[in-house]
Coordinates of C-alpha atoms in Angstrom, one line a residue:
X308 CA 77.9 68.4 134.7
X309 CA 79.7 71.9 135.9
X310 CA 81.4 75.0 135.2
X311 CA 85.1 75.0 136.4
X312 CA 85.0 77.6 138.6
X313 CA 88.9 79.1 138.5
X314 CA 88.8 79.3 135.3
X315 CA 85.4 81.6 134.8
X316 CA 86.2 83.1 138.1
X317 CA 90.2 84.2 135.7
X318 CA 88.5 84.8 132.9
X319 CA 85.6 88.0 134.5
X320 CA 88.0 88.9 136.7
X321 CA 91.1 89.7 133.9
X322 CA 87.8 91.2 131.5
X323 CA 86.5 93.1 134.1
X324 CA 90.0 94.8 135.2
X325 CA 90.6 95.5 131.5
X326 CA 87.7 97.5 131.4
X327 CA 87.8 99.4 135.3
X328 CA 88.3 102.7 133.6
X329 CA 84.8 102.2 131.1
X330 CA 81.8 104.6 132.0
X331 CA 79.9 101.8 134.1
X332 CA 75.9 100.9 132.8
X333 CA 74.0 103.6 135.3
X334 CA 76.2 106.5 134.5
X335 CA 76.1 105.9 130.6
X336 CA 72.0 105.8 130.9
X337 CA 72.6 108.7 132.8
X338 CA 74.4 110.4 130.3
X339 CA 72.6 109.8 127.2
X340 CA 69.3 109.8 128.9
X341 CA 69.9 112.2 131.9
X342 CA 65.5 113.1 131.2
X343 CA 64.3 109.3 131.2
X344 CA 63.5 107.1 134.4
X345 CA 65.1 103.7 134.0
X346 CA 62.4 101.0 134.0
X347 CA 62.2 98.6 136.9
X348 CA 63.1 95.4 133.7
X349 CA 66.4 97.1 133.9
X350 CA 67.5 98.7 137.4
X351 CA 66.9 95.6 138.3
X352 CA 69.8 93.8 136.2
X353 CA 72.3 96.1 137.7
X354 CA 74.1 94.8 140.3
X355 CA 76.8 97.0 142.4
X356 CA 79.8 95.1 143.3
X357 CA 80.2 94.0 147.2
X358 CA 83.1 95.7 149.6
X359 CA 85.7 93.7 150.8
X360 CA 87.8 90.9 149.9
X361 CA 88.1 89.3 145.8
X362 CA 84.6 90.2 144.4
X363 CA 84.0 89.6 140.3
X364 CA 80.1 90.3 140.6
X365 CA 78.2 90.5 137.8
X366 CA 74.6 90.1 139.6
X367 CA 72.5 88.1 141.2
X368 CA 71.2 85.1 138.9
X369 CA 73.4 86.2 136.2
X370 CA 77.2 85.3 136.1
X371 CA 78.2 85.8 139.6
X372 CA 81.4 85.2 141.4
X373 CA 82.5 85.7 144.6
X374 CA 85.3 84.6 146.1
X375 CA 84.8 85.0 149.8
X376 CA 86.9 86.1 152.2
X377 CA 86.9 84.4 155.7
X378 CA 84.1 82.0 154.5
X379 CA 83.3 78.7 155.3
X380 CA 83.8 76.2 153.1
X381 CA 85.1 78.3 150.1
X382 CA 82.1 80.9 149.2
X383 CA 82.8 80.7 145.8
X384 CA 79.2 81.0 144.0
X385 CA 78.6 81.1 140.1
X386 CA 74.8 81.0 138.7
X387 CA 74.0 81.1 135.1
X388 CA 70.4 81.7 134.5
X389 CA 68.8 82.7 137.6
X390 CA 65.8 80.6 139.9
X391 CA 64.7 77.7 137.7
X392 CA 67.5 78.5 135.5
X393 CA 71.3 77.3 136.0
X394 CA 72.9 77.5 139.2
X395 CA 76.5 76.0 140.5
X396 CA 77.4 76.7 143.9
X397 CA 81.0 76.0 145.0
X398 CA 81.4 76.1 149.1
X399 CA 80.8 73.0 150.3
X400 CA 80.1 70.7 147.4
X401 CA 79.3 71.7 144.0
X402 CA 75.3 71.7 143.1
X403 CA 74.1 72.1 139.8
X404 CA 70.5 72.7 138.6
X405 CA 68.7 73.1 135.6
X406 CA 64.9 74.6 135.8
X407 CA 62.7 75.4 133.1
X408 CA 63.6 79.1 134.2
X409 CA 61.3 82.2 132.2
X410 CA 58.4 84.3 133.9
X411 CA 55.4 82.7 133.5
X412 CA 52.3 84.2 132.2
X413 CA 48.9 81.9 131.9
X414 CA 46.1 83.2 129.7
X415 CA 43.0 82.8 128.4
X416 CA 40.6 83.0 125.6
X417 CA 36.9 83.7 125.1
X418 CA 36.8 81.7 128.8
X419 CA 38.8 79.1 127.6
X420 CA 42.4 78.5 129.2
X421 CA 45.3 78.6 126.7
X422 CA 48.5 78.0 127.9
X423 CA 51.4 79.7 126.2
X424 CA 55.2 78.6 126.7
X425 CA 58.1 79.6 125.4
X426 CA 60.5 76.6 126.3
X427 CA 60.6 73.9 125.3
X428 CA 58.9 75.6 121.9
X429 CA 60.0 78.6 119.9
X430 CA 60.3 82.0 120.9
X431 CA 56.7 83.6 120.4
X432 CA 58.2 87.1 119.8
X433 CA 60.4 85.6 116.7
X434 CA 57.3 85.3 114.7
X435 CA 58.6 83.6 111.7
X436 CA 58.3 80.4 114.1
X437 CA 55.4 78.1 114.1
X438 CA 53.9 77.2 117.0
X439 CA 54.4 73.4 118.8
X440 CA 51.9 71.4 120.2
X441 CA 53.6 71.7 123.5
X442 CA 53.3 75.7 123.2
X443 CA 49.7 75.3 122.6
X444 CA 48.7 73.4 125.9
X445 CA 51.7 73.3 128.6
X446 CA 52.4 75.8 130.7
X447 CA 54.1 77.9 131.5
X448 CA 55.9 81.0 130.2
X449 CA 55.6 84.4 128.9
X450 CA 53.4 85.8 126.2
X451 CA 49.6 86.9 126.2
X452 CA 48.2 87.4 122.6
X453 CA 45.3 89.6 122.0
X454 CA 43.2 91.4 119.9
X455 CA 43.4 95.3 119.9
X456 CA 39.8 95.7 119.9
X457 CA 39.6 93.9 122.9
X458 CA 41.6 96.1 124.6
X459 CA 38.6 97.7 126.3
X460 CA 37.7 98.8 130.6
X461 CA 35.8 95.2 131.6
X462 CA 38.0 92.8 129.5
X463 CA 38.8 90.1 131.6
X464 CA 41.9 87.8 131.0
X465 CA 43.5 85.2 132.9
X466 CA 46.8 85.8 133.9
X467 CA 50.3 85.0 135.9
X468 CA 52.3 87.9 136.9
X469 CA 55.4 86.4 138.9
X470 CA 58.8 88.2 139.8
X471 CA 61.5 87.8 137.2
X472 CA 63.7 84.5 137.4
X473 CA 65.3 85.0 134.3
X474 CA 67.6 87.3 136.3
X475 CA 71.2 87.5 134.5
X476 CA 72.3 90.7 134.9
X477 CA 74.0 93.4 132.5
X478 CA 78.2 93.1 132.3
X479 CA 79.8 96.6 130.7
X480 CA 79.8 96.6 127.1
X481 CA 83.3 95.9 127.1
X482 CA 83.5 93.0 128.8
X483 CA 80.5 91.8 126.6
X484 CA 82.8 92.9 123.4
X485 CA 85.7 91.0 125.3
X486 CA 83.6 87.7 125.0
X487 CA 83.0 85.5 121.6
X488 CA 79.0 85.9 120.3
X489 CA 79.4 84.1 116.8
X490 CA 78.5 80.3 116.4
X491 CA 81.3 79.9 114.3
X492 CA 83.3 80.5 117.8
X493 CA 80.9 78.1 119.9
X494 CA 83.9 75.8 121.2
X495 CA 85.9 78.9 122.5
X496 CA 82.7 80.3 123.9
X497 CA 82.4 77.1 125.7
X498 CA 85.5 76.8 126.9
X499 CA 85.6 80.5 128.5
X500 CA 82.5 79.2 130.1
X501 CA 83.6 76.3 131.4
X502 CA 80.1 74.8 129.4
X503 CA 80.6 71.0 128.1
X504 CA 79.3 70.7 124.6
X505 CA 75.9 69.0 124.1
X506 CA 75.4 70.2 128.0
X507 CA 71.9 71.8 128.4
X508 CA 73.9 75.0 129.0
X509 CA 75.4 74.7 126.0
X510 CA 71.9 73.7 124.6
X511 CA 71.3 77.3 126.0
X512 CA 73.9 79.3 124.9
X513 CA 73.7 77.5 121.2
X514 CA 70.0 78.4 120.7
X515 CA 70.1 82.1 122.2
X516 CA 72.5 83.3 119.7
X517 CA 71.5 81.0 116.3
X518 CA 68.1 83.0 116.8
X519 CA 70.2 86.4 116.9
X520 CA 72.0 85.8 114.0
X521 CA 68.8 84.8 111.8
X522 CA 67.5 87.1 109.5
X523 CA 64.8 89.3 110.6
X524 CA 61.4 89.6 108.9
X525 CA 60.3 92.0 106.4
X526 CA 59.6 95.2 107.8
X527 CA 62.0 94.0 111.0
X528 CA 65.6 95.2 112.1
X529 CA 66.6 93.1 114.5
X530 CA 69.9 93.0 116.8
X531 CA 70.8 91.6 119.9
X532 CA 72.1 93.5 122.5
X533 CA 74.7 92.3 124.6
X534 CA 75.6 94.9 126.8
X535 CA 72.8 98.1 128.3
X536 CA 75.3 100.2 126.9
X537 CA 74.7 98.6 123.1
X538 CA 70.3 98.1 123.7
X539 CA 70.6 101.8 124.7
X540 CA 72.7 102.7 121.5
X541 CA 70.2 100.6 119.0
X542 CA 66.7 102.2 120.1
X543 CA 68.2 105.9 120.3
X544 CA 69.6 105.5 117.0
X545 CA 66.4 103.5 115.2
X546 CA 64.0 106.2 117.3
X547 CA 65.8 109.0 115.8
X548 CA 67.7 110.5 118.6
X549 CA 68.0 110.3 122.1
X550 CA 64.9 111.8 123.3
X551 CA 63.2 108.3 124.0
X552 CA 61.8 106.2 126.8
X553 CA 61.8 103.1 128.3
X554 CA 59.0 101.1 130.0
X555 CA 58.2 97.7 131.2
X556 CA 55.4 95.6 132.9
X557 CA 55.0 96.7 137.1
X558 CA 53.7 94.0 138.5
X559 CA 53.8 93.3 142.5
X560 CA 54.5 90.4 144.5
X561 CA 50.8 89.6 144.8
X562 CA 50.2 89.3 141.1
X563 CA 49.4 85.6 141.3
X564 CA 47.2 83.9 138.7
X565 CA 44.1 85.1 139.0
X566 CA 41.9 86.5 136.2
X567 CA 42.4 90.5 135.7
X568 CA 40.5 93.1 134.1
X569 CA 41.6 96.2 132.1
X570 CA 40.7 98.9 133.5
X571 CA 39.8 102.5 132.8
X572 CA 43.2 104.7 131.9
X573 CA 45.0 102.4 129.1
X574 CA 47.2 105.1 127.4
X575 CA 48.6 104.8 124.0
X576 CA 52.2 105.9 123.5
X577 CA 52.7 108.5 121.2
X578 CA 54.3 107.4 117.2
X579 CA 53.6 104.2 115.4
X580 CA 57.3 103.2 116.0
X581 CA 59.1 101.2 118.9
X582 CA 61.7 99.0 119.8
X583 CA 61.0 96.3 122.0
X584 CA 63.7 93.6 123.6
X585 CA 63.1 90.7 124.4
X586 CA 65.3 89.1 127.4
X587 CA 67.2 86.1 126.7
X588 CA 68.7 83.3 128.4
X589 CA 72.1 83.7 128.8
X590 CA 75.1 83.7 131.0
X591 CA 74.8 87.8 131.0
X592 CA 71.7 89.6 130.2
X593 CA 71.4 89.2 126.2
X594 CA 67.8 91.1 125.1
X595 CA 66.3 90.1 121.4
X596 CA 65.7 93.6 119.9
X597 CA 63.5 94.8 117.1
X598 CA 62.8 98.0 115.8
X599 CA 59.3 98.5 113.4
X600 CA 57.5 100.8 112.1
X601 CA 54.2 98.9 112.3
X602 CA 53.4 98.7 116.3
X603 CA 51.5 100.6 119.0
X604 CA 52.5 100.6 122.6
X605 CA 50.4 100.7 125.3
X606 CA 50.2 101.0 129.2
X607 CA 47.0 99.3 130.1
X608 CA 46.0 99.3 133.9
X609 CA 45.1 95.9 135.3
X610 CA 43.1 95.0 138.0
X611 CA 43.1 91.4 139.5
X612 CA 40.0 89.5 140.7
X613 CA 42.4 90.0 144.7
X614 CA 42.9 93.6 144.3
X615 CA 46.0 93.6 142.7
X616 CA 46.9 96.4 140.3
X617 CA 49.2 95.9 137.5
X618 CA 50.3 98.3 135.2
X619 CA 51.0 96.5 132.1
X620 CA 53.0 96.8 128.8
X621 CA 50.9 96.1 125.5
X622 CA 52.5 96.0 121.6
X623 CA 49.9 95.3 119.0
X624 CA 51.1 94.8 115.7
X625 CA 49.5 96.5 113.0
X626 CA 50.9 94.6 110.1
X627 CA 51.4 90.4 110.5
X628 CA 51.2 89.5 106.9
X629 CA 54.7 88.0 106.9
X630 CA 54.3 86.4 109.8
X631 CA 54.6 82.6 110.1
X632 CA 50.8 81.6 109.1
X633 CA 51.2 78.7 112.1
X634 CA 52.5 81.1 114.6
X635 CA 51.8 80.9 118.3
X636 CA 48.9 84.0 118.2
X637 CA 46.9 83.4 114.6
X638 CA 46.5 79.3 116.6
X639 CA 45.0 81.3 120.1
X640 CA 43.5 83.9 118.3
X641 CA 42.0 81.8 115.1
X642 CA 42.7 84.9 112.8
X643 CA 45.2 84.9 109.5
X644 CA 48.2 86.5 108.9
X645 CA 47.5 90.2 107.6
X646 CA 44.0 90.7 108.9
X647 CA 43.9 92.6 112.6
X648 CA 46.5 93.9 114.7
X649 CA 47.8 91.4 117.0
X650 CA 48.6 92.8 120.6
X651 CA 50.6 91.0 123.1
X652 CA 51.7 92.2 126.8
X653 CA 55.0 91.7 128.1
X654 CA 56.7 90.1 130.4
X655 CA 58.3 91.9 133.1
X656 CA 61.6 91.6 132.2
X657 CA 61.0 93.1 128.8
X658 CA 61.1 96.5 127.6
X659 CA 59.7 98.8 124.8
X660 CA 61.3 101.7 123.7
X661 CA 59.1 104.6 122.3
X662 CA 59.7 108.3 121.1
X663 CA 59.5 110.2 124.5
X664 CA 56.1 112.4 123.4
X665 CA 53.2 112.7 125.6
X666 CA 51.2 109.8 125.7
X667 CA 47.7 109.6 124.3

């Protein structure tokens, strides 16, 4: 199992030329949003090309090739996916590894452990899905569901903070547009990948954009962003103009599990409107977006049992009535569908959008 490596290293390389003169990720935020501070979910995904010799770099942990110049053994390196995610390095010898990849996050409820994944299991934040069985009691990965009244100074929950994994990185929305994203066009996605059929990066690539192309729920406009330049684009124009903001979970490296407590300061963010994307495995950085009317954000402070502060993202839901009755929160929390806002935090390589108003 591998990715011919000529032919992906071609293929970014001609894409990337094509689209040299484009207005590159950091100056388009900059331009549309010259008064918001780029979250740390997002800097993080852009990564500056290297001087010197051929260099097609489209980050760290995302699709990444380098052909080096004076190396030994070749220096050729092309990851899909991140730590624990995909990885084949060409130099000496071609390794190829496939992790269960994600940032975990372990919780738990009224002082009982509940461990959430994501994979194997569907996404939690697609909430038509049921959850599995596996969901339910293996660990690890991403989402902490909670009630809003709970979200009080002396709650304690336990938690994993780690640094993102799930690292792919952002390529210019033309390149993106330059690249199939249909399942009816799975084969020549494939192939421009270098990704076998029935591969677990094919698995991968399958199953990240089926879920974009399903319908959304009621209430729901969802849309999958392929490119910073497209996310930025969607939540301006479902926010009602560019006067918005972006934030994402801070958490540092010591954020270990641990149990934390909320502590004084959780601000709510102004409106009862957001859009909040979701990242996605993928060769590039892919985010899940969806834009409702029936959410509050929140930055809640967090203090771990260590000393660790973590400033954390929180998005209750206000109305879950179509949600699936099986899905992943009404199971941890043992409420219905339609009854209490449901409030989850994010991971740290997720981001809400909000009105940019002062916060509350």
């Amino acid at each position: 199992m591998g990715f011919c490596l000529p032919h992906i290293l071609a293929f970014l390389t001609l894409t990337l030329v094509a689209c040299h003169a484009a207005l590159p990720p950091q100056l388009y935020w900059n331009s549309v949003l010259p008064n918001s501070k780029m979250p740390k979910a997002i800097s993080e995904l852009l990564q500056p090309g290297k001087p010197g010799g051929t260099n097609v770099n489209v980050g760290k942990g995302g699709v990444h090739v380098e052909a080096g110049k004076g190396k030994p053994g070749g220096g050729t390196n092309v990851t899909v996916g991140g730590k624990g995610g995909v990885g084949v390095n060409a130099g000496k010898g071609t390794n190829v590894g496939v992790g269960k990849g994600g940032v975990s996050v372990n919780t738990g409820h009224k002082g009982k452990p509940v461990h959430v994944g994501v994979t194997p299991g569907p996404n939690p934040f697609v909430y038509k899905y049921a959850a599995t069985e596996t969901q339910l009691h293996q660990d690890p990965n991403v989402a902490i569901f909670f009630l809003e009244k709970d979200m009080r100074p002396g709650t304690t929950m336990k938690l994993h903070f780690t640094t993102n994994s799930n690292t792919q990185t952002f390529v210019p929305r033309e390149t993106a547009e330059s690249i199939p994203f249909s399942s009816n066009r799975l084969p020549e996605i494939f192939n421009q990948f270098s990704v076998k059929s029935g591969s677990v990066e094919a698995d991968i690539i399958k199953g990240t954009i089926q879920e974009c192309e399903n319908p959304a729920i009621r209430g729901e406009e969802k849309y999958c962003a392929t490119s910073l330049e497209s996310m930025i684009d969607f939540s301006t124009s479902r926010l009602g103009g560019e006067n918005v903001r972006a934030i994402s979970t801070e958490a540092g490296i010591g954020a270990t599990l641990q149990k934390y407590t909320i502590a004084s300061g959780a601000k709510k963010l102004a409106a009862d409107k957001s859009v909040v994307c979701h990242k996605q495995n993928y060769p590039y950085a892919v985010f899940y977006c969806h834009a409702t009317k029936t959410t509050r954000a929140y930055v809640v402070p967090l203090k771990g049992a260590d000393g660790v502060n973590v400033k954390a993202v929180a998005v209750c839901h206000t109305d879950t009535s179509d949600w699936n009755p099986k899905h992943l929160s009404f199971q941890v929390l043992k409420v219905k569908p339609g009854t209490v806002p449901v409030c989850h935090f994010l991971p740290s390589d997720h981001v809400v959008w909000v009105p940019n108003q002062k916060s509350t």
